[in-house]
mmCIF file of C-alpha atoms (C1' of nucleotides) in Angstrom:
data_model
loop_
_atom_site.group_PDB
_atom_site.id
_atom_site.type_symbol
_atom_site.label_atom_id
_atom_site.label_comp_id
_atom_site.label_asym_id
_atom_site.label_seq_id
_atom_site.Cartn_x
_atom_site.Cartn_y
_atom_site.Cartn_z
ATOM 1 C CA UNK A 107 222.851 358.031 299.177
ATOM 2 C CA UNK A 108 220.509 360.203 301.170
ATOM 3 C CA UNK A 109 220.296 357.237 303.488
ATOM 4 C CA UNK A 110 224.006 357.250 303.969
ATOM 5 C CA UNK A 111 224.000 360.916 304.830
ATOM 6 C CA UNK A 112 221.297 360.249 307.383
ATOM 7 C CA UNK A 113 223.445 357.505 308.796
ATOM 8 C CA UNK A 114 226.289 359.970 309.298
ATOM 9 C CA UNK A 115 223.996 362.432 311.025
ATOM 10 C CA UNK A 116 222.695 359.766 313.372
ATOM 11 C CA UNK A 117 226.171 358.609 314.271
ATOM 12 C CA UNK A 118 227.348 362.137 314.947
ATOM 13 C CA UNK A 119 224.400 362.745 317.238
ATOM 14 C CA UNK A 120 225.053 359.460 319.007
ATOM 15 C CA UNK A 121 228.690 360.452 319.538
ATOM 16 C CA UNK A 122 227.794 363.945 320.647
ATOM 17 C CA UNK A 123 229.564 365.408 317.630
ATOM 18 C CA UNK A 124 228.437 368.098 315.252
ATOM 19 C CA UNK A 125 227.432 367.714 311.678
ATOM 20 C CA UNK A 126 229.924 369.777 309.724
ATOM 21 C CA UNK A 127 230.544 370.172 306.064
ATOM 22 C CA UNK A 128 234.044 368.701 306.373
ATOM 23 C CA UNK A 129 232.728 365.531 307.909
ATOM 24 C CA UNK A 130 230.045 365.358 305.274
ATOM 25 C CA UNK A 131 232.563 365.770 302.457
ATOM 26 C CA UNK A 132 234.916 363.151 303.825
ATOM 27 C CA UNK A 133 232.096 360.668 304.146
ATOM 28 C CA UNK A 134 230.809 361.389 300.640
ATOM 29 C CA UNK A 135 234.302 361.043 299.253
ATOM 30 C CA UNK A 136 234.749 357.643 300.848
ATOM 31 C CA UNK A 137 231.342 356.555 299.605
ATOM 32 C CA UNK A 138 232.137 357.704 296.083
ATOM 33 C CA UNK A 139 234.551 354.864 295.393
ATOM 34 C CA UNK A 140 234.852 351.170 295.955
ATOM 35 C CA UNK A 141 238.635 351.250 295.775
ATOM 36 C CA UNK A 142 240.863 350.686 298.768
ATOM 37 C CA UNK A 143 242.310 354.120 299.376
ATOM 38 C CA UNK A 144 244.520 355.571 302.066
ATOM 39 C CA UNK A 145 243.906 358.740 304.045
ATOM 40 C CA UNK A 146 246.201 360.761 301.853
ATOM 41 C CA UNK A 147 244.485 359.703 298.664
ATOM 42 C CA UNK A 148 241.164 360.689 300.148
ATOM 43 C CA UNK A 149 242.615 363.994 301.276
ATOM 44 C CA UNK A 150 244.069 364.802 297.855
ATOM 45 C CA UNK A 151 240.945 363.795 296.058
ATOM 46 C CA UNK A 152 239.005 366.262 298.192
ATOM 47 C CA UNK A 153 241.509 369.045 297.656
ATOM 48 C CA UNK A 154 241.388 368.508 293.932
ATOM 49 C CA UNK A 155 237.652 369.123 294.154
ATOM 50 C CA UNK A 156 238.400 372.340 296.034
ATOM 51 C CA UNK A 157 236.897 371.022 299.223
ATOM 52 C CA UNK A 158 238.473 372.827 302.138
ATOM 53 C CA UNK A 159 239.640 370.173 304.528
ATOM 54 C CA UNK A 160 242.862 369.290 306.292
ATOM 55 C CA UNK A 161 244.694 366.024 306.629
ATOM 56 C CA UNK A 162 244.025 366.052 310.364
ATOM 57 C CA UNK A 163 240.304 366.314 309.791
ATOM 58 C CA UNK A 164 240.390 363.484 307.273
ATOM 59 C CA UNK A 165 242.067 361.248 309.833
ATOM 60 C CA UNK A 166 239.750 362.352 312.608
ATOM 61 C CA UNK A 167 236.648 361.791 310.542
ATOM 62 C CA UNK A 168 237.789 358.384 309.375
ATOM 63 C CA UNK A 169 238.317 357.402 313.007
ATOM 64 C CA UNK A 170 234.720 358.198 313.785
ATOM 65 C CA UNK A 171 233.522 356.281 310.747
ATOM 66 C CA UNK A 172 235.637 353.259 311.601
ATOM 67 C CA UNK A 173 234.493 353.244 315.189
ATOM 68 C CA UNK A 174 230.917 353.267 313.988
ATOM 69 C CA UNK A 175 231.278 350.482 311.541
ATOM 70 C CA UNK A 176 230.735 352.587 308.444
ATOM 71 C CA UNK A 177 234.285 352.225 307.185
ATOM 72 C CA UNK A 178 236.770 349.423 307.448
ATOM 73 C CA UNK A 179 240.440 349.989 308.128
ATOM 74 C CA UNK A 180 242.662 347.683 306.136
ATOM 75 C CA UNK A 181 246.175 347.002 307.224
ATOM 76 C CA UNK A 182 247.777 345.859 303.994
ATOM 77 C CA UNK A 183 251.111 344.962 305.489
ATOM 78 C CA UNK A 184 253.096 347.645 303.767
ATOM 79 C CA UNK A 185 252.594 351.382 303.567
ATOM 80 C CA UNK A 186 249.635 353.279 304.913
ATOM 81 C CA UNK A 187 246.359 351.769 306.005
ATOM 82 C CA UNK A 188 243.642 351.630 303.407
ATOM 83 C CA UNK A 189 239.977 352.315 303.903
ATOM 84 C CA UNK A 190 236.766 351.096 302.329
ATOM 85 C CA UNK A 191 233.197 351.994 303.150
ATOM 86 C CA UNK A 192 230.890 349.228 304.299
ATOM 87 C CA UNK A 193 227.597 350.495 302.947
ATOM 88 C CA UNK A 194 225.816 347.668 301.184
ATOM 89 C CA UNK A 195 228.993 345.636 301.147
ATOM 90 C CA UNK A 196 229.284 342.314 302.829
ATOM 91 C CA UNK A 197 232.224 341.172 304.827
ATOM 92 C CA UNK A 198 235.221 339.890 302.952
ATOM 93 C CA UNK A 199 238.927 339.395 303.371
ATOM 94 C CA UNK A 200 241.794 340.249 301.069
ATOM 95 C CA UNK A 201 244.434 338.533 299.037
ATOM 96 C CA UNK A 202 247.252 340.877 298.160
ATOM 97 C CA UNK A 203 249.934 340.592 295.499
ATOM 98 C CA UNK A 204 253.362 341.196 297.003
ATOM 99 C CA UNK A 205 254.723 342.395 293.681
ATOM 100 C CA UNK A 206 252.149 344.715 292.169
ATOM 101 C CA UNK A 207 250.063 345.423 295.273
ATOM 102 C CA UNK A 208 246.844 344.297 293.654
ATOM 103 C CA UNK A 209 244.134 343.535 296.179
ATOM 104 C CA UNK A 210 241.374 341.013 295.555
ATOM 105 C CA UNK A 211 238.498 340.345 297.858
ATOM 106 C CA UNK A 212 237.199 336.962 298.891
ATOM 107 C CA UNK A 213 234.601 335.534 301.222
ATOM 108 C CA UNK A 214 234.850 332.214 303.010
ATOM 109 C CA UNK A 215 232.065 331.835 305.502
ATOM 110 C CA UNK A 216 233.657 328.815 307.043
ATOM 111 C CA UNK A 217 236.736 330.777 308.043
ATOM 112 C CA UNK A 218 234.546 333.283 309.834
ATOM 113 C CA UNK A 219 232.897 330.497 311.771
ATOM 114 C CA UNK A 220 236.189 328.935 312.752
ATOM 115 C CA UNK A 221 237.397 332.295 313.960
ATOM 116 C CA UNK A 222 234.404 332.674 316.231
ATOM 117 C CA UNK A 223 235.066 329.240 317.632
ATOM 118 C CA UNK A 224 238.683 330.067 318.374
ATOM 119 C CA UNK A 225 237.709 333.280 320.143
ATOM 120 C CA UNK A 226 235.227 331.404 322.298
ATOM 121 C CA UNK A 227 237.766 328.764 323.127
ATOM 122 C CA UNK A 228 240.168 331.381 324.433
ATOM 123 C CA UNK A 229 237.523 333.328 326.291
ATOM 124 C CA UNK A 230 237.909 336.387 324.070
ATOM 125 C CA UNK A 231 235.058 338.647 323.116
ATOM 126 C CA UNK A 232 235.812 338.889 319.412
ATOM 127 C CA UNK A 233 236.003 342.325 317.870
ATOM 128 C CA UNK A 234 237.422 342.631 314.421
ATOM 129 C CA UNK A 235 239.795 340.367 312.645
ATOM 130 C CA UNK A 236 242.470 340.741 310.121
ATOM 131 C CA UNK A 237 243.012 338.125 307.479
ATOM 132 C CA UNK A 238 245.267 338.778 304.574
ATOM 133 C CA UNK A 239 246.840 336.335 302.222
ATOM 134 C CA UNK A 240 250.022 337.534 300.595
ATOM 135 C CA UNK A 241 251.209 335.988 297.380
ATOM 136 C CA UNK A 242 252.116 336.563 293.783
ATOM 137 C CA UNK A 243 249.224 337.111 291.447
ATOM 138 C CA UNK A 244 248.764 335.422 288.082
ATOM 139 C CA UNK A 245 250.071 338.397 286.107
ATOM 140 C CA UNK A 246 253.207 338.764 288.192
ATOM 141 C CA UNK A 247 254.251 335.137 288.317
ATOM 142 C CA UNK B 173 271.417 325.184 319.459
ATOM 143 C CA UNK B 174 274.615 324.399 317.605
ATOM 144 C CA UNK B 175 272.315 323.448 314.798
ATOM 145 C CA UNK B 176 270.717 326.849 314.812
ATOM 146 C CA UNK B 177 274.076 328.539 314.605
ATOM 147 C CA UNK B 178 274.933 326.355 311.648
ATOM 148 C CA UNK B 179 271.675 327.372 310.086
ATOM 149 C CA UNK B 180 272.653 331.025 310.389
ATOM 150 C CA UNK B 181 276.027 330.356 308.820
ATOM 151 C CA UNK B 182 274.470 328.540 305.910
ATOM 152 C CA UNK B 183 271.983 331.295 305.286
ATOM 153 C CA UNK B 184 274.659 333.969 305.394
ATOM 154 C CA UNK B 185 276.741 332.047 302.869
ATOM 155 C CA UNK B 186 273.697 331.592 300.662
ATOM 156 C CA UNK B 187 273.010 335.319 300.805
ATOM 157 C CA UNK B 188 276.652 336.209 300.214
ATOM 158 C CA UNK B 189 276.858 337.838 303.630
ATOM 159 C CA UNK B 190 279.536 337.546 306.263
ATOM 160 C CA UNK B 191 279.297 335.810 309.567
ATOM 161 C CA UNK B 192 279.775 338.498 312.190
ATOM 162 C CA UNK B 193 279.472 338.489 315.916
ATOM 163 C CA UNK B 194 276.635 341.016 315.797
ATOM 164 C CA UNK B 195 274.562 338.791 313.568
ATOM 165 C CA UNK B 196 275.343 335.845 315.753
ATOM 166 C CA UNK B 197 274.317 337.685 318.912
ATOM 167 C CA UNK B 198 271.077 338.940 317.423
ATOM 168 C CA UNK B 199 270.154 335.468 316.298
ATOM 169 C CA UNK B 200 271.017 333.947 319.692
ATOM 170 C CA UNK B 201 269.022 336.643 321.431
ATOM 171 C CA UNK B 202 265.962 335.899 319.337
ATOM 172 C CA UNK B 203 266.364 332.187 319.923
ATOM 173 C CA UNK B 204 266.690 332.691 323.657
ATOM 174 C CA UNK B 205 263.042 333.513 324.150
ATOM 175 C CA UNK B 206 259.655 332.344 322.993
ATOM 176 C CA UNK B 207 258.056 335.705 323.681
ATOM 177 C CA UNK B 208 256.849 338.020 320.959
ATOM 178 C CA UNK B 209 259.340 340.849 321.129
ATOM 179 C CA UNK B 210 259.915 343.938 319.057
ATOM 180 C CA UNK B 211 263.204 345.106 317.596
ATOM 181 C CA UNK B 212 263.785 347.554 320.404
ATOM 182 C CA UNK B 213 263.266 344.969 323.097
ATOM 183 C CA UNK B 214 265.764 342.712 321.401
ATOM 184 C CA UNK B 215 268.165 345.612 321.065
ATOM 185 C CA UNK B 216 267.908 346.570 324.733
ATOM 186 C CA UNK B 217 268.217 343.018 325.908
ATOM 187 C CA UNK B 218 271.485 342.747 324.007
ATOM 188 C CA UNK B 219 272.792 346.028 325.350
ATOM 189 C CA UNK B 220 271.998 344.959 328.889
ATOM 190 C CA UNK B 221 274.222 341.963 328.270
ATOM 191 C CA UNK B 222 276.931 344.357 327.111
ATOM 192 C CA UNK B 223 276.743 343.097 323.548
ATOM 193 C CA UNK B 224 277.917 345.830 321.251
ATOM 194 C CA UNK B 225 275.284 346.220 318.607
ATOM 195 C CA UNK B 226 273.229 349.051 317.160
ATOM 196 C CA UNK B 227 269.560 349.336 316.489
ATOM 197 C CA UNK B 228 270.258 349.509 312.775
ATOM 198 C CA UNK B 229 272.091 346.210 312.876
ATOM 199 C CA UNK B 230 269.295 344.587 314.823
ATOM 200 C CA UNK B 231 266.813 345.645 312.162
ATOM 201 C CA UNK B 232 269.103 344.601 309.335
ATOM 202 C CA UNK B 233 269.770 341.208 310.850
ATOM 203 C CA UNK B 234 266.112 340.561 311.539
ATOM 204 C CA UNK B 235 265.386 341.317 307.884
ATOM 205 C CA UNK B 236 267.761 338.595 306.799
ATOM 206 C CA UNK B 237 266.281 336.150 309.271
ATOM 207 C CA UNK B 238 262.738 336.920 308.194
ATOM 208 C CA UNK B 239 263.595 336.601 304.531
ATOM 209 C CA UNK B 240 265.089 333.194 305.247
ATOM 210 C CA UNK B 241 262.208 331.884 307.201
ATOM 211 C CA UNK B 242 264.013 331.699 310.521
ATOM 212 C CA UNK B 243 261.980 334.442 312.141
ATOM 213 C CA UNK B 244 258.412 335.516 311.729
ATOM 214 C CA UNK B 245 257.361 339.139 311.627
ATOM 215 C CA UNK B 246 254.130 339.782 313.442
ATOM 216 C CA UNK B 247 252.104 342.837 312.699
ATOM 217 C CA UNK B 248 250.044 343.167 315.853
ATOM 218 C CA UNK B 249 247.940 346.047 314.650
ATOM 219 C CA UNK B 250 249.269 348.586 317.090
ATOM 220 C CA UNK B 251 252.790 349.659 317.901
ATOM 221 C CA UNK B 252 255.940 348.086 316.524
ATOM 222 C CA UNK B 253 256.138 344.748 314.775
ATOM 223 C CA UNK B 254 256.926 341.770 316.937
ATOM 224 C CA UNK B 255 259.213 338.893 316.110
ATOM 225 C CA UNK B 256 259.391 335.235 317.017
ATOM 226 C CA UNK B 257 261.844 332.599 315.902
ATOM 227 C CA UNK B 258 260.530 329.610 314.017
ATOM 228 C CA UNK B 259 262.981 326.968 315.139
ATOM 229 C CA UNK B 260 261.093 323.854 316.153
ATOM 230 C CA UNK B 261 257.862 325.818 316.294
ATOM 231 C CA UNK B 262 254.899 324.956 314.190
ATOM 232 C CA UNK B 263 252.770 327.445 312.410
ATOM 233 C CA UNK B 264 250.131 329.262 314.400
ATOM 234 C CA UNK B 265 248.098 332.426 314.317
ATOM 235 C CA UNK B 266 247.385 334.970 317.009
ATOM 236 C CA UNK B 267 244.496 336.309 319.004
ATOM 237 C CA UNK B 268 245.283 339.672 320.515
ATOM 238 C CA UNK B 269 243.614 341.558 323.350
ATOM 239 C CA UNK B 270 242.817 345.112 322.298
ATOM 240 C CA UNK B 271 242.964 346.315 325.888
ATOM 241 C CA UNK B 272 246.021 344.748 327.483
ATOM 242 C CA UNK B 273 247.855 343.636 324.364
ATOM 243 C CA UNK B 274 248.079 340.028 325.459
ATOM 244 C CA UNK B 275 248.805 337.663 322.583
ATOM 245 C CA UNK B 276 247.709 334.050 322.506
ATOM 246 C CA UNK B 277 248.600 331.557 319.841
ATOM 247 C CA UNK B 278 246.258 329.147 318.173
ATOM 248 C CA UNK B 279 246.333 326.597 315.396
ATOM 249 C CA UNK B 280 243.426 325.722 313.162
ATOM 250 C CA UNK B 281 244.525 323.436 310.392
ATOM 251 C CA UNK B 282 241.279 323.852 308.584
ATOM 252 C CA UNK B 283 241.801 327.575 308.203
ATOM 253 C CA UNK B 284 245.166 326.923 306.613
ATOM 254 C CA UNK B 285 243.571 324.583 304.125
ATOM 255 C CA UNK B 286 240.833 327.025 303.249
ATOM 256 C CA UNK B 287 243.439 329.700 302.673
ATOM 257 C CA UNK B 288 245.292 327.543 300.223
ATOM 258 C CA UNK B 289 242.070 326.893 298.374
ATOM 259 C CA UNK B 290 241.311 330.595 298.119
ATOM 260 C CA UNK B 291 244.781 331.350 296.782
ATOM 261 C CA UNK B 292 244.392 328.658 294.140
ATOM 262 C CA UNK B 293 241.013 329.961 293.163
ATOM 263 C CA UNK B 294 242.424 333.408 292.515
ATOM 264 C CA UNK B 295 245.525 332.129 290.734
ATOM 265 C CA UNK B 296 247.858 333.424 293.439
ATOM 266 C CA UNK B 297 251.032 331.675 294.447
ATOM 267 C CA UNK B 298 250.558 331.888 298.180
ATOM 268 C CA UNK B 299 253.410 333.251 300.256
ATOM 269 C CA UNK B 300 252.722 334.133 303.831
ATOM 270 C CA UNK B 301 249.492 335.046 305.450
ATOM 271 C CA UNK B 302 248.392 337.197 308.239
ATOM 272 C CA UNK B 303 245.569 336.192 310.501
ATOM 273 C CA UNK B 304 244.897 338.031 313.672
ATOM 274 C CA UNK B 305 241.799 338.051 315.765
ATOM 275 C CA UNK B 306 241.333 341.140 317.874
ATOM 276 C CA UNK B 307 239.124 341.077 320.895
ATOM 277 C CA UNK B 308 238.906 341.561 324.617
ATOM 278 C CA UNK B 309 240.413 338.831 326.739
ATOM 279 C CA UNK B 310 238.763 337.203 329.708
ATOM 280 C CA UNK B 311 240.662 339.311 332.253
ATOM 281 C CA UNK B 312 239.838 342.593 330.553
ATOM 282 C CA UNK B 313 236.146 342.049 329.965
ATOM 283 C "C1'" DA C 163 221.279 390.367 319.210
ATOM 284 C "C1'" DA C 164 225.123 389.990 322.119
ATOM 285 C "C1'" DT C 165 227.622 387.149 325.032
ATOM 286 C "C1'" DT C 166 229.248 383.038 326.658
ATOM 287 C "C1'" DT C 167 230.440 378.275 326.124
ATOM 288 C "C1'" DC C 168 231.751 374.614 323.754
ATOM 289 C "C1'" DT C 169 233.286 372.105 319.453
ATOM 290 C "C1'" DT C 170 235.802 371.892 315.337
ATOM 291 C "C1'" DT C 171 239.226 373.121 312.300
ATOM 292 C "C1'" DG C 172 243.847 373.636 310.128
ATOM 293 C "C1'" DA C 173 248.740 374.378 310.116
ATOM 294 C "C1'" DG C 174 252.363 372.669 311.615
ATOM 295 C "C1'" DA C 175 255.034 370.485 315.356
ATOM 296 C "C1'" DC C 176 255.753 366.112 317.117
ATOM 297 C "C1'" DT C 177 256.085 360.936 317.768
ATOM 298 C "C1'" DC C 178 257.369 356.468 316.817
ATOM 299 C "C1'" DA C 179 259.052 352.797 314.082
ATOM 300 C "C1'" DT C 180 261.880 352.029 310.627
ATOM 301 C "C1'" DT C 181 265.208 352.996 306.796
ATOM 302 C "C1'" DA C 182 269.044 355.458 304.627
ATOM 303 C "C1'" DT C 183 273.642 357.629 304.758
ATOM 304 C "C1'" DC C 184 278.361 357.333 305.115
ATOM 305 C "C1'" DA C 185 282.764 357.432 307.392
ATOM 306 C "C1'" DA C 186 285.189 354.251 310.238
ATOM 307 C "C1'" DT C 187 285.972 349.445 311.193
ATOM 308 C "C1'" DA C 188 286.218 344.491 310.529
ATOM 309 C "C1'" DA C 189 286.187 339.976 307.653
ATOM 310 C "C1'" DG C 190 288.195 336.852 304.723
ATOM 311 C "C1'" DG C 191 290.635 335.496 300.510
ATOM 312 C "C1'" DG C 192 295.085 335.715 298.368
ATOM 313 C "C1'" DC D 230 299.731 340.684 306.403
ATOM 314 C "C1'" DC D 231 297.413 343.262 302.862
ATOM 315 C "C1'" DC D 232 293.700 344.532 300.133
ATOM 316 C "C1'" DT D 233 289.187 344.536 298.766
ATOM 317 C "C1'" DT D 234 284.705 344.484 300.101
ATOM 318 C "C1'" DA D 235 281.102 344.085 303.561
ATOM 319 C "C1'" DT D 236 279.509 345.637 307.895
ATOM 320 C "C1'" DT D 237 278.789 348.583 311.517
ATOM 321 C "C1'" DG D 238 277.086 352.466 314.286
ATOM 322 C "C1'" DA D 239 275.840 357.227 314.938
ATOM 323 C "C1'" DT D 240 272.852 360.017 313.306
ATOM 324 C "C1'" DA D 241 269.818 362.059 309.823
ATOM 325 C "C1'" DA D 242 265.855 361.216 307.220
ATOM 326 C "C1'" DT D 243 261.440 359.281 306.277
ATOM 327 C "C1'" DG D 244 256.490 358.155 306.489
ATOM 328 C "C1'" DA D 245 252.264 357.543 308.689
ATOM 329 C "C1'" DG D 246 249.721 359.148 311.933
ATOM 330 C "C1'" DT D 247 248.665 362.009 316.197
ATOM 331 C "C1'" DC D 248 248.777 366.113 319.016
ATOM 332 C "C1'" DT D 249 248.581 371.090 319.961
ATOM 333 C "C1'" DC D 250 246.586 375.287 320.150
ATOM 334 C "C1'" DA D 251 244.992 379.527 318.412
ATOM 335 C "C1'" DA D 252 241.329 380.957 315.501
ATOM 336 C "C1'" DA D 253 236.753 380.238 313.652
ATOM 337 C "C1'" DG D 254 232.133 378.337 314.028
ATOM 338 C "C1'" DA D 255 227.942 376.533 316.151
ATOM 339 C "C1'" DA D 256 224.780 376.363 320.104
ATOM 340 C "C1'" DA D 257 223.016 377.900 324.290
ATOM 341 C "C1'" DT D 258 222.095 381.680 327.531
ATOM 342 C "C1'" DT D 259 221.019 386.273 328.694
#
DNA sequence: AATTTCTTTGAGACTCATTATCAATAAGGG
DNA sequence: CCCTTATTGATAATGAGTCTCAAAGAAATT
């Protein structure tokens, strides 16, 4: 917790940005849940707690967090992007139900390795990747 | 070619839709190129050829084609979705340059297999998937 | 402490891709 | 050829996200 706040402070210094209470609140809000939430959900959750913050600031802060590897942006194929913090969480991909929108996480190390190989083959310096499986979950079948 | 037109006719019958010259032109336009193009590019290409069609119809037609597995929708992470026809083309994924937007295609059978295994594991009936690698290409590094 | 300089914020305007609306037009069966 | 129904196109609406800019806040300078 305190560690995570420190992390934010460090990143802000590194980026030449100021530590403000809005940025702190956004970060704490994202840390407070392991759900995949979109910017608007984060914004409303903060407003419900009477935190004074605007949508624009939520988006701006998330950008900083994503750029600095503290938050992952998830393009779930439909609707707004979702976000999840990466503190103490190891890398995973997602399998998404096309009916109910349920998102499950999975890890396949071998896929990661194959991806690196592909990138090398094509002379790309690999940044992030995006792997989603879309299907119909057990409950919806 | 003639085959592909037949294919369109069949699909339209199956969907209870009519065969119109707009739908035919959109389909031919998509078939005419192996590039990854967005709806607007397809629309403008048709207009340049003096084909009378609207943006709305382009989108609507593409929807039908995607639903019937004749066209693939590509979410390239930034900007509009891109489309590519699937006639005589085998499945591949994409590696995308985050600087210049260049898209290269690759095939890794093993990844496909691993994906199927994951879906099984989680009890999902696998539909499509989405695998993009984002990086910086050789030229942009 | 006051002033200056620079950053951040928030409200709302704006953008871009896509979807919805709906009157006018076109297909296709009878 | 007529009639019903689907389709089209122009345009409005939507949704997610970004931009703008004046006002407020921090930091540095005097």
